Amino acid sequence: MPASQPRSRARDRNNVLNRAEFLSLNQPLKGSQEGRSSSRKQSGQAGAAGGQGSGPKERRQSQQLPEEDCMQLNPSFKGIAFNSLLAIDICMSKRLGVCASRASSWGGARSMINLLGITGHGIPWIAGTLICLVKSSTLAGQEVLMNLLLALLLDIMIVAGLQKLAKRKGPYDITPGLLDYLTMDTYAFPAGHASRVAMLSKFFLNHLVLAIPLRVLLVLWALCVGLSRVMIGRHHITDVLSGFAFGYLQFRLVELIWMSSNTCQMLISIW
């Protein structure tokens, strides 16, 4: 055994890898090991402290954030199509808002566009219907006017409820007028003027005997009122189109719940 120890020592001395210049290849430096171990310990302590300090809600949020990022980076086809259509709607509505302010390209025609919009307000139509109802002396006329009054009241309530649910603002920051506040037409979707003129035009075309020129003028009036709401900067194009659709549905609803002549006479007598 004593003779074998000197032989092993001699072999270690003769080994080239045991020289000082080759020690770094065989063994890692002590400083790097200590630095790595200390950094691991610090990260482990920080992770433990963060785990103790953060509650379950923060852990859930940290786990959900990567999923949300992935959903935003990889949207679905429906989301891309909807956002694209929404961007086109906003861009086209802003371009058509030529009377949104006095400084706009058609700012001089703003007062005339506002006057055209007043013809689609609910308050003047309700007031005019009541005046005609008081002066009417025929049963058929009173029946039509009572159902028209019902249609106008339903239009105001339905549009106001839908606007409160959607709470969509117009393409421009336009303050609603006094008549808009009275009819609760303060948001953009759907356009109250568009739904009202669509319902009125359909109502008159069905229940009044009108010549063909008057029918054409009635339809053009409804289209011009809807376009004026986009030009004034109060509504988007989709708001007006949806208003036309809701106006037609309201007309169908009034047709379903049409009040007979006896019911109208009873309501008029109570009033």
PDB file of C-alpha atoms in Angstrom:
ATOM      1  CA  MET A   1       0.000   0.000   0.000  1.00  0.00           C
ATOM      2  CA  PRO A   2       2.756   2.555   0.777  1.00  0.00           C
ATOM      3  CA  ALA A   3       4.350   1.854  -2.534  1.00  0.00           C
ATOM      4  CA  SER A   4       1.124   2.364  -4.433  1.00  0.00           C
ATOM      5  CA  GLN A   5       0.552   5.853  -2.991  1.00  0.00           C
ATOM      6  CA  PRO A   6       3.801   7.304  -4.417  1.00  0.00           C
ATOM      7  CA  ARG A   7       2.907   5.795  -7.795  1.00  0.00           C
ATOM      8  CA  SER A   8      -0.516   7.456  -7.836  1.00  0.00           C
ATOM      9  CA  ARG A   9       0.982  10.775  -6.869  1.00  0.00           C
ATOM     10  CA  ALA A  10       3.498  10.470  -9.667  1.00  0.00           C
ATOM     11  CA  ARG A  11       0.701   9.753 -12.153  1.00  0.00           C
ATOM     12  CA  ASP A  12      -1.215  12.846 -11.001  1.00  0.00           C
ATOM     13  CA  ARG A  13       1.873  14.972 -11.468  1.00  0.00           C
ATOM     14  CA  ASN A  14       2.505  13.614 -14.962  1.00  0.00           C
ATOM     15  CA  ASN A  15      -1.179  14.168 -15.977  1.00  0.00           C
ATOM     16  CA  VAL A  16      -1.402  17.181 -18.264  1.00  0.00           C
ATOM     17  CA  LEU A  17      -4.977  18.108 -17.223  1.00  0.00           C
ATOM     18  CA  ASN A  18      -3.842  18.629 -13.648  1.00  0.00           C
ATOM     19  CA  ARG A  19      -1.695  21.623 -14.583  1.00  0.00           C
ATOM     20  CA  ALA A  20      -2.747  25.107 -13.430  1.00  0.00           C
ATOM     21  CA  GLU A  21      -3.596  26.400 -16.905  1.00  0.00           C
ATOM     22  CA  PHE A  22      -6.050  23.493 -17.483  1.00  0.00           C
ATOM     23  CA  LEU A  23      -7.782  23.524 -14.095  1.00  0.00           C
ATOM     24  CA  SER A  24     -10.515  25.885 -15.339  1.00  0.00           C
ATOM     25  CA  LEU A  25     -11.515  23.325 -17.964  1.00  0.00           C
ATOM     26  CA  ASN A  26     -12.055  20.542 -15.456  1.00  0.00           C
ATOM     27  CA  GLN A  27     -13.533  22.379 -12.484  1.00  0.00           C
ATOM     28  CA  PRO A  28     -15.843  25.434 -12.368  1.00  0.00           C
ATOM     29  CA  LEU A  29     -14.656  28.476 -10.533  1.00  0.00           C
ATOM     30  CA  LYS A  30     -15.679  28.808  -6.920  1.00  0.00           C
ATOM     31  CA  GLY A  31     -16.812  32.403  -7.405  1.00  0.00           C
ATOM     32  CA  SER A  32     -19.228  31.453 -10.179  1.00  0.00           C
ATOM     33  CA  GLN A  33     -20.646  28.620  -8.111  1.00  0.00           C
ATOM     34  CA  GLU A  34     -21.150  30.908  -5.152  1.00  0.00           C
ATOM     35  CA  GLY A  35     -22.723  33.596  -7.350  1.00  0.00           C
ATOM     36  CA  ARG A  36     -25.094  31.103  -8.938  1.00  0.00           C
ATOM     37  CA  SER A  37     -26.035  29.568  -5.629  1.00  0.00           C
ATOM     38  CA  SER A  38     -26.617  32.999  -4.074  1.00  0.00           C
ATOM     39  CA  SER A  39     -28.731  34.144  -7.045  1.00  0.00           C
ATOM     40  CA  ARG A  40     -30.782  30.956  -6.860  1.00  0.00           C
ATOM     41  CA  LYS A  41     -31.312  31.447  -3.167  1.00  0.00           C
ATOM     42  CA  GLN A  42     -32.353  35.080  -3.658  1.00  0.00           C
ATOM     43  CA  SER A  43     -34.762  34.176  -6.441  1.00  0.00           C
ATOM     44  CA  GLY A  44     -36.164  31.364  -4.335  1.00  0.00           C
ATOM     45  CA  GLN A  45     -36.636  33.677  -1.381  1.00  0.00           C
ATOM     46  CA  ALA A  46     -38.248  36.348  -3.555  1.00  0.00           C
ATOM     47  CA  GLY A  47     -40.568  33.784  -5.075  1.00  0.00           C
ATOM     48  CA  ALA A  48     -41.519  32.485  -1.655  1.00  0.00           C
ATOM     49  CA  ALA A  49     -42.084  35.991  -0.337  1.00  0.00           C
ATOM     50  CA  GLY A  50     -44.167  36.878  -3.411  1.00  0.00           C
ATOM     51  CA  GLY A  51     -46.140  33.679  -3.029  1.00  0.00           C
ATOM     52  CA  GLN A  52     -46.840  34.462   0.605  1.00  0.00           C
ATOM     53  CA  GLY A  53     -47.673  38.143  -0.015  1.00  0.00           C
ATOM     54  CA  SER A  54     -49.854  37.639  -3.087  1.00  0.00           C
ATOM     55  CA  GLY A  55     -53.355  36.391  -2.560  1.00  0.00           C
ATOM     56  CA  PRO A  56     -55.292  33.853  -4.600  1.00  0.00           C
ATOM     57  CA  LYS A  57     -56.814  36.579  -6.767  1.00  0.00           C
ATOM     58  CA  GLU A  58     -53.372  37.836  -7.850  1.00  0.00           C
ATOM     59  CA  ARG A  59     -52.258  34.300  -8.609  1.00  0.00           C
ATOM     60  CA  ARG A  60     -55.337  33.786 -10.786  1.00  0.00           C
ATOM     61  CA  GLN A  61     -54.691  37.041 -12.582  1.00  0.00           C
ATOM     62  CA  SER A  62     -51.067  36.086 -13.196  1.00  0.00           C
ATOM     63  CA  GLN A  63     -52.220  32.803 -14.609  1.00  0.00           C
ATOM     64  CA  GLN A  64     -54.884  34.419 -16.785  1.00  0.00           C
ATOM     65  CA  LEU A  65     -52.708  37.149 -18.264  1.00  0.00           C
ATOM     66  CA  PRO A  66     -50.855  34.900 -20.736  1.00  0.00           C
ATOM     67  CA  GLU A  67     -54.175  33.492 -21.963  1.00  0.00           C
ATOM     68  CA  GLU A  68     -55.582  36.988 -22.489  1.00  0.00           C
ATOM     69  CA  ASP A  69     -52.424  38.007 -24.334  1.00  0.00           C
ATOM     70  CA  CYS A  70     -52.744  34.955 -26.565  1.00  0.00           C
ATOM     71  CA  MET A  71     -56.396  35.790 -27.268  1.00  0.00           C
ATOM     72  CA  GLN A  72     -55.494  39.356 -28.199  1.00  0.00           C
ATOM     73  CA  LEU A  73     -52.609  38.244 -30.406  1.00  0.00           C
ATOM     74  CA  ASN A  74     -54.684  35.501 -32.064  1.00  0.00           C
ATOM     75  CA  PRO A  75     -58.247  36.865 -32.418  1.00  0.00           C
ATOM     76  CA  SER A  76     -60.959  34.838 -34.069  1.00  0.00           C
ATOM     77  CA  PHE A  77     -62.211  35.423 -37.593  1.00  0.00           C
ATOM     78  CA  LYS A  78     -65.485  36.846 -36.271  1.00  0.00           C
ATOM     79  CA  GLY A  79     -63.607  39.302 -34.066  1.00  0.00           C
ATOM     80  CA  ILE A  80     -61.447  40.472 -36.966  1.00  0.00           C
ATOM     81  CA  ALA A  81     -64.472  40.885 -39.245  1.00  0.00           C
ATOM     82  CA  PHE A  82     -66.467  42.769 -36.588  1.00  0.00           C
ATOM     83  CA  ASN A  83     -63.594  45.125 -35.757  1.00  0.00           C
ATOM     84  CA  SER A  84     -62.960  45.766 -39.455  1.00  0.00           C
ATOM     85  CA  LEU A  85     -66.609  46.626 -40.107  1.00  0.00           C
ATOM     86  CA  LEU A  86     -66.679  48.826 -37.017  1.00  0.00           C
ATOM     87  CA  ALA A  87     -63.575  50.699 -38.181  1.00  0.00           C
ATOM     88  CA  ILE A  88     -65.089  51.207 -41.660  1.00  0.00           C
ATOM     89  CA  ASP A  89     -68.325  52.452 -40.085  1.00  0.00           C
ATOM     90  CA  ILE A  90     -66.515  54.996 -37.911  1.00  0.00           C
ATOM     91  CA  CYS A  91     -64.300  56.177 -40.776  1.00  0.00           C
ATOM     92  CA  MET A  92     -67.185  56.627 -43.223  1.00  0.00           C
ATOM     93  CA  SER A  93     -69.362  58.314 -40.582  1.00  0.00           C
ATOM     94  CA  LYS A  94     -66.620  60.825 -39.810  1.00  0.00           C
ATOM     95  CA  ARG A  95     -66.183  61.585 -43.491  1.00  0.00           C
ATOM     96  CA  LEU A  96     -69.913  62.131 -43.944  1.00  0.00           C
ATOM     97  CA  GLY A  97     -70.085  64.399 -40.881  1.00  0.00           C
ATOM     98  CA  VAL A  98     -69.646  67.491 -43.047  1.00  0.00           C
ATOM     99  CA  CYS A  99     -71.908  69.618 -40.820  1.00  0.00           C
ATOM    100  CA  ALA A 100     -70.626  68.464 -37.447  1.00  0.00           C
ATOM    101  CA  SER A 101     -69.378  71.970 -36.569  1.00  0.00           C
ATOM    102  CA  ARG A 102     -69.233  75.463 -37.983  1.00  0.00           C
ATOM    103  CA  ALA A 103     -65.649  74.828 -39.078  1.00  0.00           C
ATOM    104  CA  SER A 104     -66.605  71.776 -41.152  1.00  0.00           C
ATOM    105  CA  SER A 105     -66.645  71.782 -44.943  1.00  0.00           C
ATOM    106  CA  TRP A 106     -70.439  72.271 -45.029  1.00  0.00           C
ATOM    107  CA  GLY A 107     -70.655  74.223 -41.794  1.00  0.00           C
ATOM    108  CA  GLY A 108     -72.778  76.941 -43.415  1.00  0.00           C
ATOM    109  CA  ALA A 109     -75.582  74.458 -44.043  1.00  0.00           C
ATOM    110  CA  ARG A 110     -75.676  73.290 -40.432  1.00  0.00           C
ATOM    111  CA  SER A 111     -78.820  75.295 -39.555  1.00  0.00           C
ATOM    112  CA  MET A 112     -80.703  73.890 -42.556  1.00  0.00           C
ATOM    113  CA  ILE A 113     -79.679  70.314 -41.656  1.00  0.00           C
ATOM    114  CA  ASN A 114     -80.814  70.912 -38.085  1.00  0.00           C
ATOM    115  CA  LEU A 115     -84.173  72.143 -39.369  1.00  0.00           C
ATOM    116  CA  LEU A 116     -84.535  68.973 -41.420  1.00  0.00           C
ATOM    117  CA  GLY A 117     -83.754  66.931 -38.307  1.00  0.00           C
ATOM    118  CA  ILE A 118     -86.472  68.700 -36.338  1.00  0.00           C
ATOM    119  CA  THR A 119     -89.058  67.240 -38.727  1.00  0.00           C
ATOM    120  CA  GLY A 120     -88.159  63.829 -37.323  1.00  0.00           C
ATOM    121  CA  HIS A 121     -88.344  64.733 -33.625  1.00  0.00           C
ATOM    122  CA  GLY A 122     -90.935  62.965 -31.520  1.00  0.00           C
ATOM    123  CA  ILE A 123     -92.257  65.977 -29.590  1.00  0.00           C
ATOM    124  CA  PRO A 124     -93.575  67.915 -32.644  1.00  0.00           C
ATOM    125  CA  TRP A 125     -95.205  64.751 -33.990  1.00  0.00           C
ATOM    126  CA  ILE A 126     -96.887  63.928 -30.676  1.00  0.00           C
ATOM    127  CA  ALA A 127     -98.113  67.507 -30.291  1.00  0.00           C
ATOM    128  CA  GLY A 128     -99.426  67.580 -33.862  1.00  0.00           C
ATOM    129  CA  THR A 129    -101.170  64.225 -33.416  1.00  0.00           C
ATOM    130  CA  LEU A 130    -102.925  65.439 -30.265  1.00  0.00           C
ATOM    131  CA  ILE A 131    -104.097  68.631 -31.996  1.00  0.00           C
ATOM    132  CA  CYS A 132    -105.454  66.655 -34.948  1.00  0.00           C
ATOM    133  CA  LEU A 133    -107.116  64.205 -32.572  1.00  0.00           C
ATOM    134  CA  VAL A 134    -108.938  67.010 -30.781  1.00  0.00           C
ATOM    135  CA  LYS A 135    -110.146  68.545 -34.049  1.00  0.00           C
ATOM    136  CA  SER A 136    -111.083  65.228 -35.682  1.00  0.00           C
ATOM    137  CA  SER A 137    -114.809  64.454 -35.882  1.00  0.00           C
ATOM    138  CA  THR A 138    -114.855  61.116 -37.734  1.00  0.00           C
ATOM    139  CA  LEU A 139    -114.501  57.708 -36.141  1.00  0.00           C
ATOM    140  CA  ALA A 140    -112.060  56.477 -38.786  1.00  0.00           C
ATOM    141  CA  GLY A 141    -109.834  59.525 -38.349  1.00  0.00           C
ATOM    142  CA  GLN A 142    -109.821  59.186 -34.563  1.00  0.00           C
ATOM    143  CA  GLU A 143    -108.950  55.505 -34.851  1.00  0.00           C
ATOM    144  CA  VAL A 144    -105.954  56.211 -37.089  1.00  0.00           C
ATOM    145  CA  LEU A 145    -104.760  59.102 -34.933  1.00  0.00           C
ATOM    146  CA  MET A 146    -105.026  57.130 -31.689  1.00  0.00           C
ATOM    147  CA  ASN A 147    -102.969  54.299 -33.138  1.00  0.00           C
ATOM    148  CA  LEU A 148    -100.477  56.819 -34.505  1.00  0.00           C
ATOM    149  CA  LEU A 149    -100.143  58.310 -31.030  1.00  0.00           C
ATOM    150  CA  LEU A 150     -99.577  54.834 -29.637  1.00  0.00           C
ATOM    151  CA  ALA A 151     -96.886  54.178 -32.260  1.00  0.00           C
ATOM    152  CA  LEU A 152     -95.079  57.421 -31.404  1.00  0.00           C
ATOM    153  CA  LEU A 153     -95.089  56.675 -27.672  1.00  0.00           C
ATOM    154  CA  LEU A 154     -93.857  53.128 -28.262  1.00  0.00           C
ATOM    155  CA  ASP A 155     -91.087  54.453 -30.503  1.00  0.00           C
ATOM    156  CA  ILE A 156     -89.826  56.819 -27.805  1.00  0.00           C
ATOM    157  CA  MET A 157     -89.843  54.145 -25.102  1.00  0.00           C
ATOM    158  CA  ILE A 158     -88.264  51.398 -27.224  1.00  0.00           C
ATOM    159  CA  VAL A 159     -85.503  53.598 -28.643  1.00  0.00           C
ATOM    160  CA  ALA A 160     -84.727  55.089 -25.228  1.00  0.00           C
ATOM    161  CA  GLY A 161     -84.439  51.606 -23.711  1.00  0.00           C
ATOM    162  CA  LEU A 162     -82.161  50.363 -26.492  1.00  0.00           C
ATOM    163  CA  GLN A 163     -79.952  53.423 -26.246  1.00  0.00           C
ATOM    164  CA  LYS A 164     -79.591  52.976 -22.493  1.00  0.00           C
ATOM    165  CA  LEU A 165     -78.517  49.382 -23.054  1.00  0.00           C
ATOM    166  CA  ALA A 166     -76.041  50.108 -25.863  1.00  0.00           C
ATOM    167  CA  LYS A 167     -74.727  53.498 -24.607  1.00  0.00           C
ATOM    168  CA  ARG A 168     -72.901  54.082 -27.871  1.00  0.00           C
ATOM    169  CA  LYS A 169     -71.677  57.608 -28.524  1.00  0.00           C
ATOM    170  CA  GLY A 170     -71.689  59.340 -31.876  1.00  0.00           C
ATOM    171  CA  PRO A 171     -68.676  59.876 -34.125  1.00  0.00           C
ATOM    172  CA  TYR A 172     -68.370  63.475 -32.907  1.00  0.00           C
ATOM    173  CA  ASP A 173     -68.773  64.916 -29.431  1.00  0.00           C
ATOM    174  CA  ILE A 174     -72.055  66.700 -30.153  1.00  0.00           C
ATOM    175  CA  THR A 175     -74.186  67.836 -27.222  1.00  0.00           C
ATOM    176  CA  PRO A 176     -77.844  66.724 -27.611  1.00  0.00           C
ATOM    177  CA  GLY A 177     -80.459  69.449 -27.893  1.00  0.00           C
ATOM    178  CA  LEU A 178     -83.456  70.174 -25.703  1.00  0.00           C
ATOM    179  CA  LEU A 179     -85.832  68.099 -27.822  1.00  0.00           C
ATOM    180  CA  ASP A 180     -83.370  65.207 -27.705  1.00  0.00           C
ATOM    181  CA  TYR A 181     -83.437  65.256 -23.914  1.00  0.00           C
ATOM    182  CA  LEU A 182     -87.232  65.391 -23.891  1.00  0.00           C
ATOM    183  CA  THR A 183     -87.445  62.303 -26.093  1.00  0.00           C
ATOM    184  CA  MET A 184     -84.514  60.647 -24.247  1.00  0.00           C
ATOM    185  CA  ASP A 185     -82.573  60.473 -27.520  1.00  0.00           C
ATOM    186  CA  THR A 186     -79.152  61.112 -25.985  1.00  0.00           C
ATOM    187  CA  TYR A 187     -77.081  58.195 -27.331  1.00  0.00           C
ATOM    188  CA  ALA A 188     -76.251  57.135 -30.877  1.00  0.00           C
ATOM    189  CA  PHE A 189     -77.475  53.542 -31.253  1.00  0.00           C
ATOM    190  CA  PRO A 190     -80.097  53.223 -32.615  1.00  0.00           C
ATOM    191  CA  ALA A 191     -80.921  56.556 -34.244  1.00  0.00           C
ATOM    192  CA  GLY A 192     -84.259  57.735 -32.868  1.00  0.00           C
ATOM    193  CA  HIS A 193     -84.992  60.013 -35.808  1.00  0.00           C
ATOM    194  CA  ALA A 194     -84.373  57.201 -38.288  1.00  0.00           C
ATOM    195  CA  SER A 195     -86.664  54.764 -36.475  1.00  0.00           C
ATOM    196  CA  ARG A 196     -89.384  57.396 -36.157  1.00  0.00           C
ATOM    197  CA  VAL A 197     -89.382  58.516 -39.787  1.00  0.00           C
ATOM    198  CA  ALA A 198     -89.293  54.891 -40.983  1.00  0.00           C
ATOM    199  CA  MET A 199     -92.261  54.020 -38.786  1.00  0.00           C
ATOM    200  CA  LEU A 200     -94.191  57.155 -39.823  1.00  0.00           C
ATOM    201  CA  SER A 201     -93.584  56.736 -43.529  1.00  0.00           C
ATOM    202  CA  LYS A 202     -94.656  53.098 -43.427  1.00  0.00           C
ATOM    203  CA  PHE A 203     -97.695  54.021 -41.321  1.00  0.00           C
ATOM    204  CA  PHE A 204     -98.822  56.747 -43.729  1.00  0.00           C
ATOM    205  CA  LEU A 205     -98.225  54.595 -46.794  1.00  0.00           C
ATOM    206  CA  ASN A 206    -100.459  51.882 -45.346  1.00  0.00           C
ATOM    207  CA  HIS A 207    -103.271  53.931 -43.807  1.00  0.00           C
ATOM    208  CA  LEU A 208    -103.523  57.041 -45.982  1.00  0.00           C
ATOM    209  CA  VAL A 209    -104.563  57.299 -49.601  1.00  0.00           C
ATOM    210  CA  LEU A 210    -101.706  59.202 -51.216  1.00  0.00           C
ATOM    211  CA  ALA A 211    -100.778  59.907 -54.805  1.00  0.00           C
ATOM    212  CA  ILE A 212     -97.590  58.406 -56.205  1.00  0.00           C
ATOM    213  CA  PRO A 213     -95.618  61.709 -56.053  1.00  0.00           C
ATOM    214  CA  LEU A 214     -96.527  62.094 -52.394  1.00  0.00           C
ATOM    215  CA  ARG A 215     -95.451  58.512 -51.703  1.00  0.00           C
ATOM    216  CA  VAL A 216     -92.087  59.156 -53.355  1.00  0.00           C
ATOM    217  CA  LEU A 217     -91.648  62.401 -51.392  1.00  0.00           C
ATOM    218  CA  LEU A 218     -92.499  60.586 -48.165  1.00  0.00           C
ATOM    219  CA  VAL A 219     -89.801  57.971 -48.748  1.00  0.00           C
ATOM    220  CA  LEU A 220     -87.272  60.637 -49.775  1.00  0.00           C
ATOM    221  CA  TRP A 221     -88.079  62.612 -46.638  1.00  0.00           C
ATOM    222  CA  ALA A 222     -87.341  59.590 -44.444  1.00  0.00           C
ATOM    223  CA  LEU A 223     -84.019  58.964 -46.216  1.00  0.00           C
ATOM    224  CA  CYS A 224     -82.997  62.630 -45.995  1.00  0.00           C
ATOM    225  CA  VAL A 225     -83.747  62.789 -42.269  1.00  0.00           C
ATOM    226  CA  GLY A 226     -81.630  59.683 -41.670  1.00  0.00           C
ATOM    227  CA  LEU A 227     -78.773  61.118 -43.747  1.00  0.00           C
ATOM    228  CA  SER A 228     -78.990  64.457 -41.920  1.00  0.00           C
ATOM    229  CA  ARG A 229     -78.270  62.720 -38.610  1.00  0.00           C
ATOM    230  CA  VAL A 230     -74.995  61.403 -40.034  1.00  0.00           C
ATOM    231  CA  MET A 231     -74.109  64.748 -41.615  1.00  0.00           C
ATOM    232  CA  ILE A 232     -74.700  66.563 -38.335  1.00  0.00           C
ATOM    233  CA  GLY A 233     -72.311  64.178 -36.568  1.00  0.00           C
ATOM    234  CA  ARG A 234     -74.834  62.720 -34.137  1.00  0.00           C
ATOM    235  CA  HIS A 235     -75.007  59.154 -35.447  1.00  0.00           C
ATOM    236  CA  HIS A 236     -72.997  56.556 -37.331  1.00  0.00           C
ATOM    237  CA  ILE A 237     -74.189  55.002 -40.560  1.00  0.00           C
ATOM    238  CA  THR A 238     -75.006  51.744 -38.780  1.00  0.00           C
ATOM    239  CA  ASP A 239     -77.019  53.682 -36.187  1.00  0.00           C
ATOM    240  CA  VAL A 240     -79.244  55.097 -38.912  1.00  0.00           C
ATOM    241  CA  LEU A 241     -79.601  51.761 -40.723  1.00  0.00           C
ATOM    242  CA  SER A 242     -80.507  50.002 -37.488  1.00  0.00           C
ATOM    243  CA  GLY A 243     -82.967  52.829 -36.751  1.00  0.00           C
ATOM    244  CA  PHE A 244     -84.717  52.176 -40.054  1.00  0.00           C
ATOM    245  CA  ALA A 245     -84.924  48.464 -39.209  1.00  0.00           C
ATOM    246  CA  PHE A 246     -86.312  49.115 -35.712  1.00  0.00           C
ATOM    247  CA  GLY A 247     -88.830  51.590 -37.151  1.00  0.00           C
ATOM    248  CA  TYR A 248     -90.194  48.942 -39.476  1.00  0.00           C
ATOM    249  CA  LEU A 249     -90.417  46.446 -36.600  1.00  0.00           C
ATOM    250  CA  GLN A 250     -92.285  49.016 -34.513  1.00  0.00           C
ATOM    251  CA  PHE A 251     -94.763  49.496 -37.333  1.00  0.00           C
ATOM    252  CA  ARG A 252     -95.344  45.739 -37.435  1.00  0.00           C
ATOM    253  CA  LEU A 253     -95.849  45.749 -33.665  1.00  0.00           C
ATOM    254  CA  VAL A 254     -98.463  48.508 -33.888  1.00  0.00           C
ATOM    255  CA  GLU A 255    -100.241  46.558 -36.615  1.00  0.00           C
ATOM    256  CA  LEU A 256    -100.402  43.535 -34.314  1.00  0.00           C
ATOM    257  CA  ILE A 257    -101.831  45.496 -31.374  1.00  0.00           C
ATOM    258  CA  TRP A 258    -104.019  47.774 -33.495  1.00  0.00           C
ATOM    259  CA  MET A 259    -106.743  49.359 -31.391  1.00  0.00           C
ATOM    260  CA  SER A 260    -110.253  49.110 -32.725  1.00  0.00           C
ATOM    261  CA  SER A 261    -112.654  52.029 -33.101  1.00  0.00           C
ATOM    262  CA  ASN A 262    -114.553  51.113 -29.907  1.00  0.00           C
ATOM    263  CA  THR A 263    -111.337  50.991 -27.878  1.00  0.00           C
ATOM    264  CA  CYS A 264    -110.282  54.355 -29.255  1.00  0.00           C
ATOM    265  CA  GLN A 265    -113.663  55.894 -28.420  1.00  0.00           C
ATOM    266  CA  MET A 266    -113.438  54.563 -24.886  1.00  0.00           C
ATOM    267  CA  LEU A 267    -109.948  56.028 -24.432  1.00  0.00           C
ATOM    268  CA  ILE A 268    -111.024  59.360 -25.879  1.00  0.00           C
ATOM    269  CA  SER A 269    -114.028  59.497 -23.527  1.00  0.00           C
ATOM    270  CA  ILE A 270    -111.778  58.814 -20.540  1.00  0.00           C
ATOM    271  CA  TRP A 271    -109.406  61.503 -21.692  1.00  0.00           C
TER     272      TRP A 271
END
